[in-house]
Short mmCIF file of C-alpha atoms in Angstrom, two decimals:
data_model
loop_
_atom_site.label_atom_id
_atom_site.label_comp_id
_atom_site.label_asym_id
_atom_site.label_seq_id
_atom_site.Cartn_x
_atom_site.Cartn_y
_atom_site.Cartn_z
CA MET A 205 0.00 0.00 0.00
CA ALA A 206 1.57 3.24 -1.12
CA MET A 207 2.41 5.90 1.42
CA THR A 208 2.10 9.64 0.78
CA THR A 209 0.40 12.64 2.29
CA GLN A 210 -1.89 12.70 -0.76
CA HIS A 211 -5.37 11.35 -0.05
CA ARG A 212 -8.32 10.62 -2.27
CA ASN A 213 -11.88 10.74 -1.02
CA PRO A 214 -13.87 7.60 -1.66
CA GLY A 215 -15.95 8.29 -4.72
CA GLY A 216 -19.47 7.00 -5.23
CA ARG A 217 -21.17 4.37 -3.12
CA PHE A 218 -19.55 1.19 -1.93
CA LEU A 219 -21.92 -1.48 -3.23
CA ALA A 220 -22.66 -4.79 -1.62
CA ALA A 221 -20.80 -6.40 -4.52
CA ALA A 222 -17.66 -4.84 -3.07
CA ALA A 223 -16.66 -8.27 -1.80
CA LEU A 224 -15.44 -8.99 -5.31
CA CYS A 225 -13.36 -5.82 -5.19
CA ILE A 226 -11.99 -6.83 -1.82
CA ALA A 227 -11.15 -10.34 -2.96
CA PHE A 228 -9.36 -9.26 -6.10
CA GLY A 229 -7.86 -5.92 -5.07
CA LEU A 230 -9.53 -3.78 -7.72
CA GLY A 231 -8.42 -0.25 -6.87
CA ALA A 232 -11.20 1.31 -8.97
CA CYS A 233 -13.84 0.03 -6.56
CA GLY A 234 -15.14 3.12 -4.79
CA ASP A 235 -12.02 4.99 -5.92
CA MET A 236 -10.45 4.16 -2.58
CA GLY A 237 -6.75 4.40 -2.08
CA ARG A 238 -3.64 6.43 -1.70
CA PHE A 239 -0.88 6.67 -4.22
CA GLN A 240 2.83 7.34 -4.09
CA VAL A 241 4.07 10.11 -6.38
CA ALA A 242 7.30 8.81 -7.85
CA GLY A 243 10.42 10.75 -8.69
CA PRO A 244 11.76 11.20 -12.21
CA ALA A 245 12.17 8.09 -14.31
CA SER A 246 15.59 6.88 -15.38
CA THR A 247 16.03 7.59 -19.07
CA ILE A 248 17.92 5.43 -21.55
CA ALA A 249 18.14 6.61 -25.15
CA ALA A 250 19.61 5.23 -28.33
CA PRO A 251 22.75 7.03 -29.54
CA LYS A 252 22.16 10.11 -31.72
CA PRO A 253 18.47 9.47 -32.44
CA ALA A 254 17.18 11.21 -35.54
CA LYS A 255 13.56 11.02 -34.43
CA PRO A 256 13.18 11.30 -30.67
CA ALA A 257 10.12 9.88 -28.99
CA VAL A 258 7.16 12.23 -29.14
CA HIS A 259 5.96 13.40 -25.74
CA THR A 260 2.44 14.73 -25.39
CA ALA A 261 0.32 15.64 -22.41
CA ALA A 262 -1.52 12.33 -22.83
CA THR A 263 1.66 10.24 -22.82
CA GLU A 264 3.00 12.11 -19.80
CA ARG A 265 -0.24 11.41 -17.95
CA GLU A 266 0.03 7.74 -18.87
CA HIS A 267 3.66 7.71 -17.74
CA GLU A 268 2.70 9.19 -14.37
CA ARG A 269 -0.14 6.69 -14.02
CA ILE A 270 2.28 3.83 -14.60
CA LEU A 271 4.71 5.22 -12.03
CA LEU A 272 1.91 5.56 -9.49
CA SER A 273 0.73 2.02 -10.14
CA TYR A 274 4.16 0.42 -9.93
CA GLY A 275 5.76 2.17 -6.97
CA GLY A 276 7.75 4.73 -8.97
CA ALA A 277 11.09 4.41 -10.72
CA TYR A 278 13.89 2.24 -9.32
CA ASP A 279 17.19 4.09 -9.03
CA ASP A 280 20.22 1.85 -9.57
CA PRO A 281 23.06 3.40 -11.62
CA LYS A 282 24.83 0.06 -12.09
CA LEU A 283 21.71 -1.57 -13.48
CA GLU A 284 20.83 1.48 -15.58
CA ALA A 285 24.30 1.36 -17.16
CA LEU A 286 23.78 -2.28 -18.16
CA ILE A 287 20.37 -1.54 -19.68
CA THR A 288 21.73 1.52 -21.48
CA LYS A 289 24.44 -0.59 -23.12
CA THR A 290 21.97 -3.35 -24.00
CA VAL A 291 19.36 -1.00 -25.49
CA ASN A 292 22.00 0.81 -27.55
CA ARG A 293 23.15 -2.48 -29.07
CA LEU A 294 19.59 -3.53 -29.85
CA VAL A 295 18.65 -0.19 -31.42
CA ALA A 296 21.74 -0.19 -33.61
CA ALA A 297 20.89 -3.72 -34.82
CA SER A 298 17.20 -2.96 -35.52
CA ASP A 299 15.63 -1.87 -38.81
CA ARG A 300 15.05 1.59 -37.30
CA PRO A 301 18.29 2.73 -35.65
CA ASP A 302 16.95 6.28 -35.90
CA LEU A 303 14.25 5.68 -33.26
CA ALA A 304 14.77 6.60 -29.63
CA TYR A 305 13.52 4.69 -26.62
CA LYS A 306 13.10 5.81 -23.04
CA VAL A 307 13.36 2.91 -20.59
CA THR A 308 12.04 3.17 -17.05
CA ILE A 309 12.98 0.58 -14.43
CA LEU A 310 9.91 0.24 -12.22
CA ASN A 311 10.24 -0.29 -8.47
CA SER A 312 8.07 -3.39 -8.43
CA GLY A 313 8.70 -7.03 -7.60
CA ALA A 314 6.25 -8.10 -10.30
CA VAL A 315 7.68 -9.72 -13.43
CA ASN A 316 6.47 -7.40 -16.16
CA ALA A 317 7.45 -5.27 -19.15
CA PHE A 318 5.42 -3.21 -21.62
CA ALA A 319 5.67 -0.39 -24.17
CA LEU A 320 3.81 2.78 -25.07
CA PRO A 321 3.41 3.89 -28.72
CA THR A 322 5.91 6.72 -28.19
CA GLY A 323 8.80 4.35 -27.54
CA GLN A 324 8.59 4.49 -23.77
CA LEU A 325 9.56 1.05 -22.47
CA TYR A 326 9.00 -0.20 -18.93
CA VAL A 327 10.66 -3.12 -17.15
CA THR A 328 10.21 -4.05 -13.50
CA ARG A 329 13.09 -4.94 -11.23
CA GLY A 330 11.20 -8.19 -10.57
CA LEU A 331 11.70 -9.12 -14.20
CA VAL A 332 15.36 -8.12 -14.04
CA ALA A 333 15.79 -10.35 -10.97
CA LEU A 334 14.27 -13.33 -12.75
CA ALA A 335 16.48 -13.08 -15.86
CA SER A 336 19.71 -15.07 -15.67
CA ASP A 337 21.88 -13.21 -18.17
CA THR A 338 21.97 -10.22 -20.49
CA SER A 339 20.67 -12.21 -23.46
CA GLU A 340 17.47 -13.00 -21.56
CA LEU A 341 17.01 -9.33 -20.64
CA SER A 342 17.74 -8.36 -24.24
CA SER A 343 14.97 -10.71 -25.40
CA VAL A 344 12.45 -8.78 -23.29
CA LEU A 345 13.70 -5.36 -24.38
CA SER A 346 13.78 -6.34 -28.07
CA HIS A 347 10.29 -7.83 -27.75
CA GLU A 348 8.94 -4.53 -26.42
CA MET A 349 10.84 -2.58 -29.08
CA ALA A 350 9.18 -4.84 -31.64
CA HIS A 351 5.75 -3.78 -30.38
CA VAL A 352 6.73 -0.17 -31.06
CA LEU A 353 8.27 -0.95 -34.47
CA ALA A 354 5.17 -2.90 -35.54
CA LYS A 355 2.90 -0.18 -34.12
CA HIS A 356 1.19 -2.75 -31.90
CA ALA A 357 0.94 -0.31 -29.01
CA SER A 358 -0.87 2.21 -31.21
CA ILE A 359 -3.24 -0.47 -32.47
CA ARG A 360 -3.93 -1.58 -28.90
CA GLU A 361 -4.82 1.97 -27.91
CA GLU A 362 -7.37 2.11 -30.70
CA GLN A 363 -8.73 -1.31 -29.73
CA ALA A 364 -9.07 -0.13 -26.12
CA ARG A 365 -10.97 2.96 -27.27
CA GLN A 366 -13.30 0.81 -29.35
CA ALA A 367 -13.84 -1.56 -26.43
CA ALA A 368 -14.68 1.39 -24.17
CA ILE A 369 -17.27 2.57 -26.70
CA VAL A 370 -18.81 -0.92 -26.90
CA THR A 371 -18.90 -1.18 -23.11
CA ARG A 372 -20.59 2.21 -22.79
CA VAL A 373 -23.21 1.36 -25.41
CA VAL A 374 -23.88 -2.03 -23.84
CA ASN A 375 -24.21 -0.47 -20.40
CA ASP A 376 -26.67 2.06 -21.82
CA MET A 377 -28.79 -0.86 -22.98
CA GLY A 378 -29.55 -1.55 -19.35
CA ASN A 379 -30.89 -4.94 -18.34
CA ASN A 380 -33.40 -5.35 -21.16
CA ASP A 381 -31.47 -8.31 -22.52
CA ALA A 382 -28.87 -9.66 -20.14
CA ASP A 383 -27.75 -12.41 -22.54
CA MET A 384 -27.23 -9.90 -25.32
CA THR A 385 -25.24 -7.63 -23.01
CA ALA A 386 -22.95 -10.45 -21.89
CA LEU A 387 -22.50 -11.67 -25.47
CA ALA A 388 -21.53 -8.22 -26.76
CA LEU A 389 -18.93 -7.73 -24.03
CA ALA A 390 -17.56 -11.24 -24.43
CA LYS A 391 -17.14 -10.84 -28.19
CA THR A 392 -15.26 -7.58 -27.71
CA LYS A 393 -12.87 -9.14 -25.18
CA LEU A 394 -12.28 -12.23 -27.32
CA THR A 395 -11.49 -10.11 -30.37
CA MET A 396 -8.93 -8.09 -28.42
CA ALA A 397 -7.39 -11.22 -26.84
CA SER A 398 -7.03 -12.96 -30.21
CA PHE A 399 -5.50 -9.87 -31.76
CA SER A 400 -3.10 -9.54 -28.81
CA ARG A 401 -1.98 -13.15 -29.23
CA ALA A 402 -1.11 -12.53 -32.89
CA GLN A 403 0.82 -9.43 -31.86
CA GLU A 404 2.83 -11.33 -29.28
CA PHE A 405 3.97 -13.98 -31.77
CA GLU A 406 4.93 -11.30 -34.26
CA ALA A 407 6.83 -9.34 -31.60
CA ASP A 408 8.61 -12.54 -30.55
CA ALA A 409 9.85 -13.14 -34.10
CA ILE A 410 10.97 -9.52 -34.58
CA GLY A 411 12.56 -9.38 -31.14
CA VAL A 412 14.57 -12.59 -31.59
CA GLY A 413 15.85 -11.22 -34.89
CA ILE A 414 16.93 -7.92 -33.30
CA ALA A 415 18.71 -9.74 -30.44
CA ALA A 416 20.47 -12.09 -32.85
CA HIS A 417 21.64 -9.24 -35.07
CA ALA A 418 22.96 -7.54 -31.93
CA HIS A 419 25.01 -10.74 -31.30
CA PHE A 420 23.06 -11.80 -28.21
CA ASP A 421 22.13 -15.45 -27.79
CA PRO A 422 18.75 -15.65 -29.60
CA TYR A 423 17.73 -18.58 -27.40
CA GLY A 424 17.47 -16.15 -24.47
CA ALA A 425 13.81 -15.56 -25.35
CA ALA A 426 12.88 -19.24 -25.07
CA ARG A 427 14.77 -19.59 -21.79
CA PHE A 428 13.12 -16.53 -20.29
CA LEU A 429 9.61 -17.51 -21.41
CA THR A 430 10.18 -20.84 -19.65
CA ALA A 431 11.42 -19.06 -16.51
CA MET A 432 8.33 -16.85 -16.47
CA GLU A 433 6.00 -19.84 -16.70
CA ARG A 434 7.80 -21.56 -13.83
CA ASN A 435 7.73 -18.37 -11.77
CA ALA A 436 4.00 -17.88 -12.43
CA ALA A 437 3.31 -21.46 -11.35
CA LEU A 438 4.95 -20.77 -7.98
CA LYS A 439 2.65 -17.84 -7.24
CA ALA A 440 -0.51 -19.04 -8.99
CA PRO A 441 -2.53 -19.59 -5.78
CA ARG A 442 -2.04 -15.91 -4.85
CA ALA A 443 -2.72 -14.32 -8.24
CA SER A 444 -3.88 -10.71 -8.04
CA LEU A 445 -5.40 -8.12 -10.36
CA ASP A 446 -3.35 -5.31 -8.90
CA PRO A 447 -1.02 -3.94 -11.60
CA ARG A 448 1.99 -4.01 -9.31
CA THR A 449 1.58 -7.75 -8.79
CA GLN A 450 0.50 -8.71 -12.28
CA ASP A 451 3.24 -10.33 -14.27
CA PHE A 452 4.26 -10.45 -17.91
CA LEU A 453 2.01 -13.46 -18.52
CA SER A 454 -1.09 -11.41 -17.66
CA SER A 455 -0.78 -9.54 -20.95
CA HIS A 456 1.83 -11.63 -22.78
CA PRO A 457 0.53 -15.21 -23.12
CA ALA A 458 3.35 -17.71 -22.63
CA THR A 459 2.45 -21.20 -23.75
CA PRO A 460 4.48 -24.26 -24.77
CA GLU A 461 3.61 -23.30 -28.35
CA ARG A 462 5.11 -19.85 -27.83
CA VAL A 463 8.32 -21.32 -26.35
CA GLN A 464 8.56 -23.69 -29.33
CA ASN A 465 8.09 -20.77 -31.73
CA ALA A 466 10.81 -18.80 -29.93
CA GLN A 467 13.16 -21.75 -30.31
CA ALA A 468 12.28 -22.08 -33.99
CA ASN A 469 12.90 -18.37 -34.50
CA ALA A 470 16.29 -18.68 -32.77
CA ARG A 471 17.35 -21.62 -34.94
CA GLN A 472 17.13 -19.37 -38.00
CA TYR A 473 20.08 -17.37 -36.71
CA ARG A 474 22.58 -19.60 -34.92
CA SER A 475 23.07 -22.77 -32.91
CA PRO A 476 22.23 -22.99 -29.21
CA GLU A 477 25.94 -22.92 -28.34
CA SER A 478 26.66 -19.61 -30.06
CA GLY A 479 25.67 -16.04 -29.23
CA GLU A 480 26.57 -13.93 -26.24
CA ARG A 481 24.85 -14.53 -22.91
CA ASP A 482 27.02 -12.21 -20.83
CA ARG A 483 26.04 -13.91 -17.57
CA ASP A 484 28.89 -12.70 -15.35
CA THR A 485 28.40 -9.05 -16.25
CA TYR A 486 24.65 -9.40 -15.71
CA LEU A 487 24.99 -11.02 -12.29
CA SER A 488 27.44 -8.35 -11.17
CA ALA A 489 24.96 -5.65 -12.23
CA ILE A 490 22.06 -7.09 -10.22
CA ASP A 491 24.08 -7.95 -7.10
CA ASN A 492 22.42 -6.28 -4.07
CA MET A 493 19.32 -5.27 -6.05
CA VAL A 494 16.08 -5.00 -4.04
CA TYR A 495 13.96 -8.15 -4.39
CA GLY A 496 10.21 -8.43 -3.85
CA GLU A 497 8.29 -5.77 -1.97
CA ASP A 498 9.81 -2.42 -1.09
CA PRO A 499 9.33 -1.80 2.66
CA SER A 500 8.80 1.90 1.97
CA GLU A 501 5.29 0.96 0.81
CA GLY A 502 4.74 -1.63 3.51
CA PHE A 503 5.29 -5.34 3.18
CA VAL A 504 3.76 -8.70 4.02
CA ARG A 505 5.43 -11.35 6.16
CA GLY A 506 3.10 -14.32 6.50
CA ARG A 507 -0.19 -13.03 7.92
CA ARG A 508 1.40 -9.82 9.21
CA PHE A 509 1.51 -6.49 7.38
CA LEU A 510 4.13 -3.95 8.44
CA HIS A 511 4.54 -0.35 7.30
CA PRO A 512 7.80 1.03 8.74
CA LYS A 513 7.38 4.54 7.34
CA LEU A 514 3.89 4.94 8.74
CA GLY A 515 4.89 3.04 11.86
CA PHE A 516 2.14 0.43 12.26
CA THR A 517 1.46 -3.26 11.87
CA PHE A 518 -1.47 -5.69 12.06
CA GLN A 519 -2.06 -9.40 11.61
CA ALA A 520 -4.77 -10.97 9.43
CA PRO A 521 -7.03 -13.75 10.76
CA ASP A 522 -5.95 -17.38 10.63
CA GLY A 523 -6.09 -18.91 7.17
CA PHE A 524 -5.76 -15.58 5.33
CA SER A 525 -3.12 -14.78 2.73
CA LEU A 526 -2.27 -11.10 2.27
CA ASP A 527 -1.41 -9.17 -0.87
CA ASN A 528 -0.05 -5.61 -0.65
CA THR A 529 -1.49 -3.79 -3.67
CA ALA A 530 -1.09 -0.21 -4.83
CA GLN A 531 -4.46 0.82 -3.38
CA ALA A 532 -4.93 -1.43 -0.36
CA VAL A 533 -3.86 -4.52 1.52
CA ILE A 534 -6.06 -7.37 0.33
CA GLY A 535 -6.64 -10.59 2.23
CA VAL A 536 -8.47 -13.74 1.18
CA ARG A 537 -9.14 -16.77 3.32
CA GLU A 538 -8.37 -20.17 1.89
CA GLY A 539 -11.52 -21.38 0.17
CA GLY A 540 -12.66 -17.86 -0.73
CA THR A 541 -15.48 -17.64 1.81
CA GLN A 542 -13.98 -14.64 3.64
CA ALA A 543 -12.00 -11.60 2.49
CA MET A 544 -10.67 -8.35 3.85
CA ARG A 545 -9.47 -4.97 2.66
CA PHE A 546 -7.32 -2.48 4.59
CA ASP A 547 -6.91 1.06 3.24
CA VAL A 548 -6.74 4.72 4.21
CA VAL A 549 -9.21 7.56 3.60
CA ARG A 550 -9.61 11.27 4.29
CA VAL A 551 -12.08 11.95 7.08
CA PRO A 552 -12.53 15.49 8.46
CA ALA A 553 -11.22 15.80 11.99
CA GLU A 554 -14.57 17.18 13.13
CA GLN A 555 -16.51 14.18 11.78
CA SER A 556 -16.94 11.33 14.23
CA LEU A 557 -15.92 7.88 13.04
CA GLY A 558 -19.42 6.59 13.69
CA ASP A 559 -20.89 9.30 11.48
CA TYR A 560 -18.32 8.46 8.81
CA LEU A 561 -19.36 4.79 8.76
CA ASN A 562 -22.94 5.90 8.16
CA SER A 563 -22.13 8.66 5.65
CA GLY A 564 -23.18 6.67 2.58
CA TRP A 565 -19.87 5.43 1.12
CA MET A 566 -21.16 1.90 1.68
CA GLU A 567 -24.68 0.69 1.10
CA ASN A 568 -26.89 -1.18 3.55
CA VAL A 569 -24.99 -0.22 6.68
CA ASN A 570 -26.94 -1.20 9.78
CA LYS A 571 -26.87 2.09 11.68
CA ALA A 572 -28.16 0.40 14.81
CA SER A 573 -25.03 -1.76 14.84
CA THR A 574 -22.68 1.23 14.98
CA GLU A 575 -20.55 1.42 18.09
CA THR A 576 -17.53 3.45 19.16
CA THR A 577 -14.51 1.72 20.65
CA THR A 578 -10.75 2.01 21.02
CA VAL A 579 -8.00 -0.16 19.54
CA ASN A 580 -4.77 -0.06 21.53
CA GLY A 581 -5.58 3.50 22.54
CA PHE A 582 -6.66 4.68 19.06
CA PRO A 583 -10.23 5.98 18.56
CA ALA A 584 -12.29 3.59 16.43
CA ALA A 585 -15.82 2.74 15.36
CA THR A 586 -17.43 -0.35 13.87
CA ALA A 587 -20.65 -1.37 12.14
CA THR A 588 -22.12 -4.15 10.03
CA ALA A 589 -23.59 -4.10 6.54
CA GLY A 590 -25.46 -6.63 4.45
CA GLY A 591 -25.61 -7.67 0.83
CA ASP A 592 -27.19 -10.36 -1.29
CA GLN A 593 -24.30 -12.81 -0.96
CA TRP A 594 -21.88 -11.21 1.49
CA GLN A 595 -22.07 -9.85 5.02
CA PHE A 596 -19.68 -7.09 6.07
CA ARG A 597 -18.00 -5.98 9.27
CA ILE A 598 -16.37 -2.54 8.85
CA TYR A 599 -14.02 -0.60 11.10
CA ALA A 600 -12.64 2.94 10.97
CA LEU A 601 -9.63 3.78 13.12
CA ARG A 602 -7.81 7.11 13.64
CA PHE A 603 -4.04 6.84 13.63
CA GLY A 604 -2.46 10.28 13.78
CA SER A 605 -4.09 12.41 11.07
CA ASP A 606 -5.13 9.37 9.04
CA VAL A 607 -8.19 7.14 9.20
CA TYR A 608 -7.70 3.49 8.31
CA ARG A 609 -10.48 1.15 7.30
CA PHE A 610 -10.75 -2.57 7.84
CA ILE A 611 -13.51 -4.03 5.63
CA PHE A 612 -14.22 -7.69 6.27
CA ALA A 613 -16.55 -9.77 4.12
CA ALA A 614 -17.98 -13.21 4.81
CA LYS A 615 -20.44 -15.27 2.83
CA GLN A 616 -21.82 -16.46 6.15
CA GLN A 617 -21.11 -14.30 9.17
CA THR A 618 -20.89 -16.22 12.45
CA PRO A 619 -19.86 -15.28 15.98
CA GLU A 620 -16.57 -17.08 15.30
CA SER A 621 -15.83 -15.10 12.13
CA ASP A 622 -16.76 -11.86 13.88
CA ARG A 623 -14.36 -12.67 16.73
CA SER A 624 -11.54 -13.36 14.25
CA PHE A 625 -12.23 -10.04 12.51
CA ARG A 626 -12.17 -8.18 15.82
CA ALA A 627 -8.92 -9.91 16.79
CA ALA A 628 -7.31 -8.79 13.53
CA VAL A 629 -8.31 -5.18 14.15
CA ASN A 630 -7.14 -5.40 17.77
CA SER A 631 -3.71 -6.50 16.48
CA PHE A 632 -3.25 -3.04 14.90
CA ARG A 633 -0.48 -1.29 16.85
CA ARG A 634 2.53 0.97 16.55
CA LEU A 635 5.79 -0.60 15.45
CA THR A 636 8.63 -0.42 17.93
CA LEU A 637 11.81 1.43 16.99
CA ALA A 638 13.62 -1.91 16.80
CA GLU A 639 11.00 -3.29 14.42
CA ILE A 640 11.26 -0.22 12.19
CA GLN A 641 15.04 -0.43 12.09
CA ALA A 642 14.88 -4.16 11.29
CA ALA A 643 12.49 -3.64 8.37
CA ARG A 644 14.96 -3.96 5.53
CA PRO A 645 14.15 -4.96 1.96
CA LEU A 646 15.11 -8.37 0.67
CA ARG A 647 17.97 -8.26 -1.83
CA ILE A 648 19.54 -10.38 -4.52
CA LYS A 649 22.99 -11.58 -3.49
CA ILE A 650 25.39 -13.22 -5.94
CA VAL A 651 27.45 -16.00 -4.39
CA THR A 652 30.06 -18.38 -5.77
CA VAL A 653 29.29 -22.07 -5.34
CA GLN A 654 31.83 -23.78 -3.07
CA PRO A 655 32.77 -27.47 -2.99
CA GLY A 656 30.06 -29.34 -1.11
CA ASP A 657 27.35 -26.75 -1.86
CA THR A 658 24.07 -28.10 -3.24
CA VAL A 659 20.82 -26.60 -4.43
CA GLU A 660 19.28 -27.59 -1.11
CA SER A 661 22.05 -26.12 1.06
CA LEU A 662 22.08 -22.82 -0.84
CA SER A 663 18.29 -22.57 -0.86
CA HIS A 664 18.35 -22.89 2.94
CA ARG A 665 20.25 -19.57 2.93
CA MET A 666 17.29 -17.92 1.16
CA GLN A 667 15.33 -15.63 3.47
CA GLY A 668 11.84 -14.16 3.28
CA VAL A 669 10.66 -16.24 0.30
CA ASP A 670 8.18 -19.06 -0.11
CA HIS A 671 9.18 -22.42 -1.63
CA PRO A 672 12.91 -21.63 -1.22
CA THR A 673 14.24 -24.64 -3.12
CA GLU A 674 11.90 -24.16 -6.09
CA ARG A 675 12.47 -20.39 -5.94
CA PHE A 676 16.24 -20.89 -6.03
CA ARG A 677 15.95 -23.11 -9.11
CA VAL A 678 13.65 -20.68 -10.92
CA LEU A 679 15.81 -17.64 -10.11
CA ASN A 680 18.87 -19.42 -11.46
CA GLY A 681 17.32 -21.04 -14.52
CA LEU A 682 17.83 -24.56 -13.16
CA ASP A 683 15.39 -27.34 -13.95
CA ALA A 684 14.36 -29.98 -11.45
CA HIS A 685 17.38 -32.22 -12.17
CA THR A 686 20.20 -29.74 -12.83
CA ALA A 687 23.00 -29.72 -10.26
CA ILE A 688 25.24 -26.77 -9.44
CA LYS A 689 29.03 -26.92 -9.79
CA PRO A 690 31.85 -25.31 -7.79
CA ARG A 691 32.80 -21.85 -9.05
CA ASP A 692 29.31 -21.30 -10.54
CA ARG A 693 27.85 -17.90 -9.63
CA VAL A 694 24.25 -18.06 -8.46
CA LYS A 695 21.53 -15.80 -7.04
CA ILE A 696 20.13 -16.13 -3.54
CA VAL A 697 17.72 -13.85 -1.64
CA VAL A 698 18.84 -12.36 1.66
CA ASP A 699 17.71 -9.56 3.97
#
């Protein structure tokens, strides 16, 4: 959850269907949330561009939106230098060496990359952490350059505009024909998805060609597509719709067919043994890079959420898994029968918390259930609300000048579930100075394999990650049967 002094008032009414928003972390629901305004993006341009990227008010707004959604730009001069060198090589080897590209490294642990029509390219540090060498990174950058060269990004913008028009028209139709409404929306989405798939295969072919002509190993694309699939499989049970946690596969379908096509494309240029991978230089560049969540926006450890900058923590009920999104902390209980949302809102100091709960931002609040209370010395209020399929328990709590909301949803509310919700709220407290000082980000550390080291022994040195052995193999491009050898350099995660 981003931290700034900039607040946004909840817009509109919080419908009973908000449980879906809670469960999936959709920030647009009720326009609730707080955003971090990022600093300037790091810029990487091709040498002596004849036609620099065109910047308009619209593209600048889109750029700012992306920064807000992905935690801002990640500042790492060593990594920026590597990407600068890589992009320059790719641009010089492309069919349009006159074009300029601006690359922003996003401060997000998600594995993602995308392009705007103007030549603005975005790559997350999570993607950089997953890649094993420069050729794999070059495959991503050349793929995104290919979207710009083939004008895919421009076409997608037009498709999105058309889809928005269709959606508006269908919504205007009302509920006169529900089947017709659903069919019209489904057809629009299928058309865009099919078109996107064709674009991805075309961008793969163009990108592999650019990388090969730049003398990178063209098989880097196939290796990285495989790594992304394995990485996605590790986190599949906790998939999220928040942009910061979405990965490359959300918008770039990676299938066995696509990996096979990438391999076929690579075979047109050189054998698997040839081409530059540049692994040692790459590993040196990412050594000590932040991995996963940035504590400056709060982070999840098990069922606990900690926000060192704001100075608080709380623990979700038993059985919940937490996801720290750009707009809120989202929790879902195993089985999907309960969910929670934790966020921050602007409430006038003169307005009581009880009055706020009944002010209309959420429908069907039972005003008779409203009660004032305290949570570890902080003023608070609580109430219940009902919907067709979900029952809600809501809390508002003043912490300094901010008001935090806990919104719990249950398909069947019981005394037991209500007690677990109250216990979660009662766990909200200030962090101690020692806890704040200990809240360091996880980082990638490059180590040299010593005699006697194994995948299992090195994975036991991994800290703060789930499935450490599988995570170690995925991070290092090792399949289930590959052993490590002395003097190999590998990635581990440490705090």
